[in-house]
mmCIF file of C-alpha atoms in Angstrom:
data_model
loop_
_atom_site.group_PDB
_atom_site.id
_atom_site.type_symbol
_atom_site.label_atom_id
_atom_site.label_comp_id
_atom_site.label_asym_id
_atom_site.label_seq_id
_atom_site.Cartn_x
_atom_site.Cartn_y
_atom_site.Cartn_z
ATOM 1 C CA MET A 1 67.987 104.228 145.848
ATOM 2 C CA TRP A 2 66.072 107.430 144.501
ATOM 3 C CA MET A 3 64.440 107.684 148.052
ATOM 4 C CA GLN A 4 67.354 107.237 150.172
ATOM 5 C CA ARG A 5 68.618 110.458 147.917
ATOM 6 C CA ALA A 6 65.634 112.651 148.496
ATOM 7 C CA LEU A 7 66.209 111.585 152.361
ATOM 8 C CA ALA A 8 69.620 112.738 152.491
ATOM 9 C CA LEU A 9 68.521 115.842 150.455
ATOM 10 C CA ALA A 10 65.908 116.512 153.276
ATOM 11 C CA GLU A 11 68.392 116.388 155.945
ATOM 12 C CA GLY A 12 69.366 120.065 154.243
ATOM 13 C CA ALA A 13 66.039 121.402 155.443
ATOM 14 C CA VAL A 14 66.989 120.966 159.164
ATOM 15 C CA GLY A 15 67.511 124.298 160.946
ATOM 16 C CA LEU A 16 65.703 125.928 157.452
ATOM 17 C CA SER A 17 62.199 124.868 157.022
ATOM 18 C CA ASP A 18 60.718 125.026 160.538
ATOM 19 C CA PRO A 19 57.438 125.069 160.699
ATOM 20 C CA ASN A 20 57.012 123.177 157.659
ATOM 21 C CA PRO A 21 58.432 119.845 157.692
ATOM 22 C CA ARG A 22 61.635 118.681 156.299
ATOM 23 C CA VAL A 23 61.413 117.153 152.593
ATOM 24 C CA GLY A 24 63.311 115.996 149.826
ATOM 25 C CA CYS A 25 62.304 115.543 146.173
ATOM 26 C CA VAL A 26 64.267 113.721 143.520
ATOM 27 C CA ILE A 27 62.870 113.796 139.943
ATOM 28 C CA VAL A 28 63.833 110.870 137.583
ATOM 29 C CA ALA A 29 63.345 110.117 134.023
ATOM 30 C CA ALA A 30 60.506 107.563 133.069
ATOM 31 C CA ASP A 31 63.881 105.167 132.166
ATOM 32 C CA GLY A 32 64.404 105.177 135.895
ATOM 33 C CA HIS A 33 68.358 105.910 135.696
ATOM 34 C CA THR A 34 68.218 109.428 134.645
ATOM 35 C CA LEU A 35 68.106 112.253 137.258
ATOM 36 C CA LEU A 36 66.255 115.277 136.081
ATOM 37 C CA GLY A 37 66.194 117.708 138.993
ATOM 38 C CA GLU A 38 66.268 117.491 142.839
ATOM 39 C CA GLY A 39 65.596 119.757 145.761
ATOM 40 C CA HIS A 40 64.097 120.059 149.560
ATOM 41 C CA THR A 41 62.026 122.550 151.167
ATOM 42 C CA GLN A 42 63.295 125.942 151.745
ATOM 43 C CA ALA A 43 62.421 128.619 154.440
ATOM 44 C CA ALA A 44 58.741 128.727 155.302
ATOM 45 C CA GLY A 45 57.166 130.769 152.872
ATOM 46 C CA SER A 46 59.801 129.479 150.192
ATOM 47 C CA ALA A 47 59.746 126.723 147.518
ATOM 48 C CA HIS A 48 58.595 123.234 148.803
ATOM 49 C CA ALA A 49 60.717 120.157 147.754
ATOM 50 C CA GLU A 50 58.799 119.470 144.646
ATOM 51 C CA VAL A 51 58.850 123.015 143.145
ATOM 52 C CA MET A 52 62.663 122.999 144.112
ATOM 53 C CA ALA A 53 62.936 119.748 141.967
ATOM 54 C CA LEU A 54 61.034 120.826 139.143
ATOM 55 C CA GLN A 55 62.912 124.413 139.088
ATOM 56 C CA GLY A 56 65.850 122.473 138.911
ATOM 57 C CA ALA A 57 64.876 120.531 136.203
ATOM 58 C CA GLN A 58 63.819 123.661 134.063
ATOM 59 C CA ALA A 59 66.898 125.716 134.523
ATOM 60 C CA ALA A 60 69.215 122.383 133.282
ATOM 61 C CA GLY A 61 66.287 122.400 130.162
ATOM 62 C CA ARG A 62 64.903 118.698 130.970
ATOM 63 C CA ASP A 63 61.629 117.838 130.204
ATOM 64 C CA VAL A 64 60.019 116.193 133.075
ATOM 65 C CA ARG A 65 56.767 114.988 131.456
ATOM 66 C CA GLY A 66 55.954 111.168 132.032
ATOM 67 C CA ALA A 67 58.888 111.466 134.838
ATOM 68 C CA THR A 68 58.938 109.701 138.320
ATOM 69 C CA ALA A 69 59.037 112.034 141.568
ATOM 70 C CA HIS A 70 60.262 110.691 144.649
ATOM 71 C CA VAL A 71 59.185 112.281 147.562
ATOM 72 C CA THR A 72 59.591 111.865 151.461
ATOM 73 C CA LEU A 73 56.254 113.203 152.292
ATOM 74 C CA GLU A 74 53.216 113.320 150.774
ATOM 75 C CA PRO A 75 52.749 116.519 148.317
ATOM 76 C CA CYS A 76 50.798 119.156 149.927
ATOM 77 C CA SER A 77 47.220 119.757 148.463
ATOM 78 C CA HIS A 78 46.198 122.962 150.238
ATOM 79 C CA HIS A 79 47.093 126.726 150.040
ATOM 80 C CA GLY A 80 49.234 127.778 152.891
ATOM 81 C CA ARG A 81 52.180 129.921 152.574
ATOM 82 C CA THR A 82 52.622 128.666 149.124
ATOM 83 C CA PRO A 83 50.308 127.004 146.380
ATOM 84 C CA PRO A 84 49.708 123.100 146.422
ATOM 85 C CA CYS A 85 52.824 120.928 145.526
ATOM 86 C CA CYS A 86 49.870 118.743 143.510
ATOM 87 C CA ASP A 87 49.457 121.356 141.225
ATOM 88 C CA ALA A 88 52.589 122.222 140.499
ATOM 89 C CA LEU A 89 53.413 118.189 139.753
ATOM 90 C CA ILE A 90 50.168 117.766 137.663
ATOM 91 C CA ALA A 91 51.019 120.830 135.511
ATOM 92 C CA ALA A 92 54.377 119.529 134.886
ATOM 93 C CA GLY A 93 53.095 116.434 133.617
ATOM 94 C CA LEU A 94 54.616 113.825 135.600
ATOM 95 C CA GLY A 95 53.747 110.166 135.252
ATOM 96 C CA ARG A 96 54.502 108.849 138.712
ATOM 97 C CA VAL A 97 55.003 109.960 141.949
ATOM 98 C CA VAL A 98 56.368 107.681 144.779
ATOM 99 C CA VAL A 99 55.811 108.564 148.420
ATOM 100 C CA ALA A 100 57.647 107.536 151.533
ATOM 101 C CA VAL A 101 55.028 108.543 154.164
ATOM 102 C CA GLY A 102 51.991 110.352 154.230
ATOM 103 C CA ASP A 103 51.305 113.727 155.538
ATOM 104 C CA PRO A 104 49.438 114.062 159.254
ATOM 105 C CA ASN A 105 48.555 117.684 158.539
ATOM 106 C CA PRO A 106 44.690 117.455 158.416
ATOM 107 C CA ALA A 107 44.706 119.339 155.816
ATOM 108 C CA VAL A 108 46.369 116.965 153.479
ATOM 109 C CA ASN A 109 46.573 113.634 154.934
ATOM 110 C CA GLY A 110 45.572 111.273 152.190
ATOM 111 C CA GLN A 111 44.140 114.220 149.792
ATOM 112 C CA GLY A 112 47.415 114.886 148.327
ATOM 113 C CA ALA A 113 47.744 111.125 146.753
ATOM 114 C CA ALA A 114 43.768 111.351 145.830
ATOM 115 C CA ARG A 115 44.505 114.632 143.760
ATOM 116 C CA LEU A 116 47.367 113.243 142.178
ATOM 117 C CA ARG A 117 45.812 110.017 141.300
ATOM 118 C CA ALA A 118 42.590 112.211 139.878
ATOM 119 C CA ALA A 119 44.730 113.914 137.506
ATOM 120 C CA GLY A 120 45.747 110.387 136.280
ATOM 121 C CA ILE A 121 49.145 110.197 137.874
ATOM 122 C CA GLN A 122 50.075 106.920 139.467
ATOM 123 C CA VAL A 123 51.105 107.092 143.061
ATOM 124 C CA ASP A 124 53.120 104.440 144.845
ATOM 125 C CA TRP A 125 54.150 104.003 148.478
ATOM 126 C CA ALA A 126 57.899 103.660 149.285
ATOM 127 C CA GLN A 127 59.097 100.580 151.488
ATOM 128 C CA ALA A 128 58.267 100.587 155.515
ATOM 129 C CA ALA A 129 61.640 101.443 156.363
ATOM 130 C CA LEU A 130 61.843 104.436 154.199
ATOM 131 C CA ALA A 131 58.687 105.688 155.437
ATOM 132 C CA GLU A 132 59.623 105.349 159.011
ATOM 133 C CA ALA A 133 63.218 107.537 158.063
ATOM 134 C CA SER A 134 61.327 110.263 156.697
ATOM 135 C CA ARG A 135 58.769 109.913 160.015
ATOM 136 C CA GLU A 136 61.785 109.951 162.121
ATOM 137 C CA LEU A 137 63.286 112.880 159.986
ATOM 138 C CA ASN A 138 59.698 114.975 161.051
ATOM 139 C CA ILE A 139 59.019 113.446 164.247
ATOM 140 C CA GLY A 140 58.038 116.655 165.779
ATOM 141 C CA PHE A 141 55.920 117.670 162.828
ATOM 142 C CA PHE A 142 54.118 114.529 163.334
ATOM 143 C CA SER A 143 53.772 115.335 166.840
ATOM 144 C CA ARG A 144 52.556 118.424 166.534
ATOM 145 C CA MET A 145 49.867 117.328 163.737
ATOM 146 C CA GLN A 146 48.649 114.344 165.620
ATOM 147 C CA ARG A 147 48.998 115.047 169.424
ATOM 148 C CA GLY A 148 48.646 118.897 169.403
ATOM 149 C CA ARG A 149 52.114 119.540 171.033
ATOM 150 C CA PRO A 150 55.905 119.432 170.297
ATOM 151 C CA TRP A 151 57.959 116.586 170.627
ATOM 152 C CA VAL A 152 60.186 116.948 173.479
ATOM 153 C CA ARG A 153 63.612 116.141 173.514
ATOM 154 C CA MET A 154 65.633 116.424 176.998
ATOM 155 C CA LYS A 155 69.153 116.903 176.483
ATOM 156 C CA LEU A 156 71.848 115.850 179.541
ATOM 157 C CA ALA A 157 75.394 115.512 179.772
ATOM 158 C CA ALA A 158 76.858 113.347 182.598
ATOM 159 C CA SER A 159 79.535 111.223 183.973
ATOM 160 C CA LEU A 160 79.235 107.738 184.721
ATOM 161 C CA ASP A 161 78.131 108.304 187.861
ATOM 162 C CA GLY A 162 75.497 109.878 186.788
ATOM 163 C CA ARG A 163 76.567 113.350 187.934
ATOM 164 C CA THR A 164 75.972 116.773 185.708
ATOM 165 C CA ALA A 165 78.042 118.757 188.058
ATOM 166 C CA LEU A 166 80.337 118.752 191.026
ATOM 167 C CA GLU A 167 78.883 119.704 194.417
ATOM 168 C CA ASN A 168 79.922 123.365 193.758
ATOM 169 C CA GLY A 169 78.119 123.320 190.411
ATOM 170 C CA GLN A 170 81.290 123.242 188.401
ATOM 171 C CA SER A 171 80.162 121.471 185.096
ATOM 172 C CA GLN A 172 82.207 122.906 182.294
ATOM 173 C CA TRP A 173 83.089 120.648 180.884
ATOM 174 C CA ILE A 174 81.983 116.950 181.673
ATOM 175 C CA THR A 175 81.914 115.691 177.958
ATOM 176 C CA GLY A 176 84.241 116.376 174.848
ATOM 177 C CA GLU A 177 84.461 118.987 172.435
ATOM 178 C CA ALA A 178 82.765 116.791 170.018
ATOM 179 C CA ALA A 179 79.993 115.932 172.309
ATOM 180 C CA ARG A 180 79.235 119.507 172.596
ATOM 181 C CA THR A 181 79.437 120.211 169.151
ATOM 182 C CA ASP A 182 76.934 117.172 168.317
ATOM 183 C CA GLY A 183 74.546 119.004 171.338
ATOM 184 C CA HIS A 184 74.371 122.055 168.994
ATOM 185 C CA ALA A 185 73.207 119.920 166.126
ATOM 186 C CA TRP A 186 70.606 118.564 167.744
ATOM 187 C CA ARG A 187 69.709 122.072 169.340
ATOM 188 C CA LYS A 188 69.448 123.230 165.552
ATOM 189 C CA ARG A 189 67.149 120.689 165.212
ATOM 190 C CA ALA A 190 64.532 122.045 167.243
ATOM 191 C CA GLY A 191 62.029 124.870 166.719
ATOM 192 C CA ALA A 192 62.653 126.145 170.552
ATOM 193 C CA SER A 193 65.572 125.343 173.063
ATOM 194 C CA LEU A 194 64.379 125.762 177.174
ATOM 195 C CA THR A 195 66.029 126.000 179.949
ATOM 196 C CA GLY A 196 65.206 127.446 184.149
ATOM 197 C CA VAL A 197 66.014 130.245 185.698
ATOM 198 C CA GLY A 198 68.401 128.210 187.880
ATOM 199 C CA THR A 199 70.372 127.387 184.872
ATOM 200 C CA VAL A 200 70.457 131.024 183.791
ATOM 201 C CA LEU A 201 71.492 132.038 186.924
ATOM 202 C CA ALA A 202 74.591 129.568 187.614
ATOM 203 C CA ASP A 203 75.863 129.195 184.173
ATOM 204 C CA ASN A 204 74.692 132.196 182.333
ATOM 205 C CA PRO A 205 74.148 130.633 178.857
ATOM 206 C CA ARG A 206 73.098 132.319 175.620
ATOM 207 C CA LEU A 207 71.294 128.816 174.485
ATOM 208 C CA ASP A 208 71.818 129.499 170.869
ATOM 209 C CA VAL A 209 73.358 127.680 168.212
ATOM 210 C CA ARG A 210 77.119 128.231 167.720
ATOM 211 C CA LEU A 211 79.229 125.231 167.254
ATOM 212 C CA VAL A 212 77.084 123.977 163.801
ATOM 213 C CA PRO A 213 76.490 126.391 160.777
ATOM 214 C CA THR A 214 72.536 127.399 160.840
ATOM 215 C CA PRO A 215 70.407 129.603 159.084
ATOM 216 C CA ARG A 216 68.284 130.569 161.689
ATOM 217 C CA GLN A 217 68.189 130.672 165.616
ATOM 218 C CA PRO A 218 65.848 128.675 167.666
ATOM 219 C CA LEU A 219 63.273 130.246 169.852
ATOM 220 C CA ARG A 220 65.058 130.390 173.251
ATOM 221 C CA CYS A 221 62.801 129.896 176.286
ATOM 222 C CA VAL A 222 63.138 130.073 179.966
ATOM 223 C CA VAL A 223 61.030 128.860 182.621
ATOM 224 C CA ASP A 224 61.206 131.582 185.445
ATOM 225 C CA ALA A 225 58.428 131.622 187.653
ATOM 226 C CA TRP A 226 59.425 135.181 189.250
ATOM 227 C CA LEU A 227 61.445 136.408 186.595
ATOM 228 C CA HIS A 228 64.741 136.478 188.687
ATOM 229 C CA THR A 229 66.463 136.517 185.605
ATOM 230 C CA PRO A 230 68.783 139.698 185.352
ATOM 231 C CA ALA A 231 68.618 142.057 182.412
ATOM 232 C CA THR A 232 72.547 141.497 182.149
ATOM 233 C CA ALA A 233 72.217 137.980 181.130
ATOM 234 C CA ARG A 234 74.076 136.930 177.763
ATOM 235 C CA LEU A 235 70.609 135.638 176.620
ATOM 236 C CA PHE A 236 69.906 138.916 175.448
ATOM 237 C CA ASP A 237 73.355 139.192 173.522
ATOM 238 C CA VAL A 238 72.468 136.989 170.497
ATOM 239 C CA ALA A 239 71.346 139.375 167.658
ATOM 240 C CA ASP A 240 67.848 138.228 165.678
ATOM 241 C CA ALA A 241 67.280 135.384 168.058
ATOM 242 C CA PRO A 242 64.191 136.212 170.830
ATOM 243 C CA VAL A 243 63.793 135.381 174.321
ATOM 244 C CA LEU A 244 60.798 133.943 175.890
ATOM 245 C CA PHE A 245 59.995 134.030 179.526
ATOM 246 C CA TYR A 246 57.526 131.699 180.807
ATOM 247 C CA ALA A 247 56.264 133.014 184.287
ATOM 248 C CA ALA A 248 53.751 132.418 186.870
ATOM 249 C CA GLU A 249 52.342 135.500 188.448
ATOM 250 C CA PRO A 250 55.408 138.019 187.619
ATOM 251 C CA GLU A 251 55.771 141.373 189.174
ATOM 252 C CA ALA A 252 55.262 144.458 186.701
ATOM 253 C CA THR A 253 58.872 145.976 187.244
ATOM 254 C CA ARG A 254 60.540 142.550 186.490
ATOM 255 C CA VAL A 255 58.183 141.922 183.330
ATOM 256 C CA ALA A 256 59.087 145.667 182.175
ATOM 257 C CA THR A 257 62.802 145.154 182.484
ATOM 258 C CA LEU A 258 62.705 142.212 180.404
ATOM 259 C CA LEU A 259 60.560 143.681 177.883
ATOM 260 C CA ALA A 260 63.052 146.490 177.303
ATOM 261 C CA ARG A 261 65.787 143.894 176.593
ATOM 262 C CA GLY A 262 63.506 142.595 173.747
ATOM 263 C CA ALA A 263 62.425 139.503 175.442
ATOM 264 C CA GLU A 264 58.583 138.376 175.352
ATOM 265 C CA VAL A 265 56.830 137.186 178.652
ATOM 266 C CA CYS A 266 54.092 135.060 179.003
ATOM 267 C CA ALA A 267 52.452 134.124 182.180
ATOM 268 C CA LEU A 268 51.263 130.418 182.466
ATOM 269 C CA PRO A 269 50.668 130.031 186.223
ATOM 270 C CA ASP A 270 49.650 126.677 187.803
ATOM 271 C CA GLY A 271 48.024 127.975 190.711
ATOM 272 C CA ARG A 272 50.680 126.560 193.008
ATOM 273 C CA GLY A 273 53.307 129.409 192.204
ATOM 274 C CA ARG A 274 55.057 127.299 189.618
ATOM 275 C CA VAL A 275 54.617 127.427 185.656
ATOM 276 C CA ASP A 276 52.162 125.527 183.964
ATOM 277 C CA LEU A 277 54.221 122.862 181.777
ATOM 278 C CA ALA A 278 51.429 121.465 179.869
ATOM 279 C CA ALA A 279 50.269 125.130 178.909
ATOM 280 C CA VAL A 280 54.008 126.024 177.894
ATOM 281 C CA LEU A 281 53.984 123.005 175.660
ATOM 282 C CA ALA A 282 50.487 124.166 174.220
ATOM 283 C CA ASP A 283 51.687 127.787 173.616
ATOM 284 C CA LEU A 284 54.750 126.282 171.854
ATOM 285 C CA ALA A 285 52.488 124.426 169.594
ATOM 286 C CA ARG A 286 49.915 127.508 168.837
ATOM 287 C CA ARG A 287 53.720 129.176 167.779
ATOM 288 C CA GLN A 288 54.390 126.127 165.542
ATOM 289 C CA ILE A 289 57.031 124.689 167.401
ATOM 290 C CA ASN A 290 57.880 121.065 166.238
ATOM 291 C CA GLU A 291 60.491 119.877 168.560
ATOM 292 C CA LEU A 292 61.385 121.302 172.039
ATOM 293 C CA HIS A 293 64.678 121.048 173.119
ATOM 294 C CA LEU A 294 65.064 121.161 176.793
ATOM 295 C CA GLU A 295 68.552 121.762 178.487
ATOM 296 C CA ALA A 296 67.640 122.457 182.025
ATOM 297 C CA GLY A 297 69.041 121.420 185.933
ATOM 298 C CA GLN A 298 67.824 118.639 187.893
ATOM 299 C CA ARG A 299 64.814 120.324 189.405
ATOM 300 C CA LEU A 300 63.198 121.350 186.219
ATOM 301 C CA ASN A 301 64.249 118.214 184.648
ATOM 302 C CA ALA A 302 62.311 116.198 187.038
ATOM 303 C CA ALA A 303 59.196 118.859 186.892
ATOM 304 C CA TRP A 304 59.017 117.706 182.884
ATOM 305 C CA LEU A 305 59.669 113.929 183.709
ATOM 306 C CA ARG A 306 56.988 113.857 186.555
ATOM 307 C CA ALA A 307 54.608 115.589 183.957
ATOM 308 C CA GLY A 308 55.172 112.478 181.520
ATOM 309 C CA VAL A 309 55.969 114.676 178.685
ATOM 310 C CA VAL A 310 59.336 113.989 177.720
ATOM 311 C CA ASP A 311 59.284 111.822 174.870
ATOM 312 C CA GLU A 312 63.378 111.023 174.270
ATOM 313 C CA LEU A 313 66.295 111.556 176.157
ATOM 314 C CA LEU A 314 69.571 112.831 174.407
ATOM 315 C CA LEU A 315 72.341 111.755 177.254
ATOM 316 C CA TYR A 316 76.097 112.179 176.842
ATOM 317 C CA GLN A 317 78.024 110.302 178.819
ATOM 318 C CA ALA A 318 81.521 110.866 179.587
ATOM 319 C CA PRO A 319 84.191 108.279 180.717
ATOM 320 C CA LEU A 320 84.723 110.213 183.811
ATOM 321 C CA LEU A 321 83.741 109.035 187.905
ATOM 322 C CA VAL A 322 83.381 112.373 189.482
ATOM 323 C CA GLY A 323 82.136 111.482 192.901
ATOM 324 C CA ALA A 324 79.427 113.604 194.943
ATOM 325 C CA GLY A 325 77.762 116.276 192.670
ATOM 326 C CA GLN A 326 74.666 117.304 191.224
ATOM 327 C CA GLY A 327 72.266 114.434 189.397
ATOM 328 C CA LEU A 328 70.331 114.156 186.181
ATOM 329 C CA ALA A 329 66.823 114.997 187.680
ATOM 330 C CA ALA A 330 65.989 115.382 191.203
ATOM 331 C CA LEU A 331 62.911 112.705 191.141
ATOM 332 C CA GLY A 332 63.220 112.003 194.821
ATOM 333 C CA ALA A 333 62.907 108.539 196.579
ATOM 334 C CA TYR A 334 60.992 105.942 195.174
ATOM 335 C CA ALA A 335 59.481 102.941 197.541
ATOM 336 C CA ALA A 336 60.298 100.148 194.779
ATOM 337 C CA LEU A 337 61.800 99.495 191.829
ATOM 338 C CA THR A 338 58.373 98.960 190.082
ATOM 339 C CA GLU A 339 57.603 103.225 190.905
ATOM 340 C CA ALA A 340 61.275 103.953 188.698
ATOM 341 C CA SER A 341 60.820 105.632 185.205
ATOM 342 C CA ARG A 342 61.881 103.256 182.426
ATOM 343 C CA TRP A 343 63.043 103.748 179.118
ATOM 344 C CA ARG A 344 64.518 101.988 176.227
ATOM 345 C CA TYR A 345 67.782 102.528 173.881
ATOM 346 C CA GLN A 346 67.013 103.836 170.553
ATOM 347 C CA ALA A 347 70.333 104.304 169.415
ATOM 348 C CA ILE A 348 73.845 104.186 171.118
ATOM 349 C CA ASP A 349 76.727 106.235 169.352
ATOM 350 C CA ARG A 350 80.352 106.856 169.933
ATOM 351 C CA ILE A 351 80.806 111.221 169.693
ATOM 352 C CA GLY A 352 84.636 111.409 170.088
ATOM 353 C CA PRO A 353 85.533 109.870 173.669
ATOM 354 C CA ASP A 354 81.902 110.187 174.831
ATOM 355 C CA LEU A 355 78.798 107.908 174.374
ATOM 356 C CA ARG A 356 75.748 109.217 172.827
ATOM 357 C CA LEU A 357 72.516 107.500 174.155
ATOM 358 C CA LEU A 358 68.949 108.299 172.777
ATOM 359 C CA LEU A 359 66.482 106.914 174.667
ATOM 360 C CA ARG A 360 62.738 106.661 174.965
ATOM 361 C CA PRO A 361 59.960 105.826 177.234
ATOM 362 C CA ALA A 362 59.597 102.018 177.471
ATOM 363 C CA LEU A 363 56.214 100.441 175.964
ATOM 364 C CA GLY A 364 54.133 98.500 178.192
#
């Protein structure tokens, strides 16, 4: 029960704690029934979940000596932007710490639990289901720490017959208002959202989070090999939301135009006149991006899928049949079904009149 409460608290760090993981902490008295303090990780450079819970207990005048802390991720043992959480728990005199899942950060990775035990604090691990819930909440953090790249989620909205737009390009709106709001909640989760120049020219999106509250905007990225994005694009109308362009071999005047609008331009050519998508992921990892949210057109979608780096499909399916139109991804023709890209359903949910399908690559 207490770890489930801690996980619910950790949800409050979504859109706030990046690039740090989303962590919740609940401190309970030795009797196992009395809540002493709780909290979740704050913005990077501010207090972590354990410190927030300790501060809450202190503010309420509650003694935490001998108490149990339920933490959704192994307490950190290294000096980053803040001191180690292990030290704070040890100094407070806790008697036991229950951890949902180990921290994949090489700077921690078991050292947090070891330091607590060395100080005489009992360390226990939560049930596997709770560990998996914590890992899912921090799937991008685990990806960056273990694979050296962000978790890549491709968001799509389509009709029953797989069309994202009519033949004339009209796409607003295939899905309903509830699905669009839900899509912004997923965009909020990401450290960066990315589209292509084709979508910029066709739809002129802002690519920001507007339909749900958020303490910060994700980094907004555009794959634009030759920098054809006009200086009047709505991307530049969002205050305090940076824009990053990934280009191939951009012309200096176009670079200057975008720089004048406050954007950053990063040239990552693949040697064939296109942007190197693997290099994009490496660059985003360097920028400490945990989750990358893709919202592009069928050509760029196909490029990401062919690269084999899409970890998850977030597909909103509307109960419409629209006939001829634009598809999800321009993958071309396969000679046999064995060549098809295969996926498995992770979750299926009703969002207003639409369905939200979460899929991951099929195993084996």
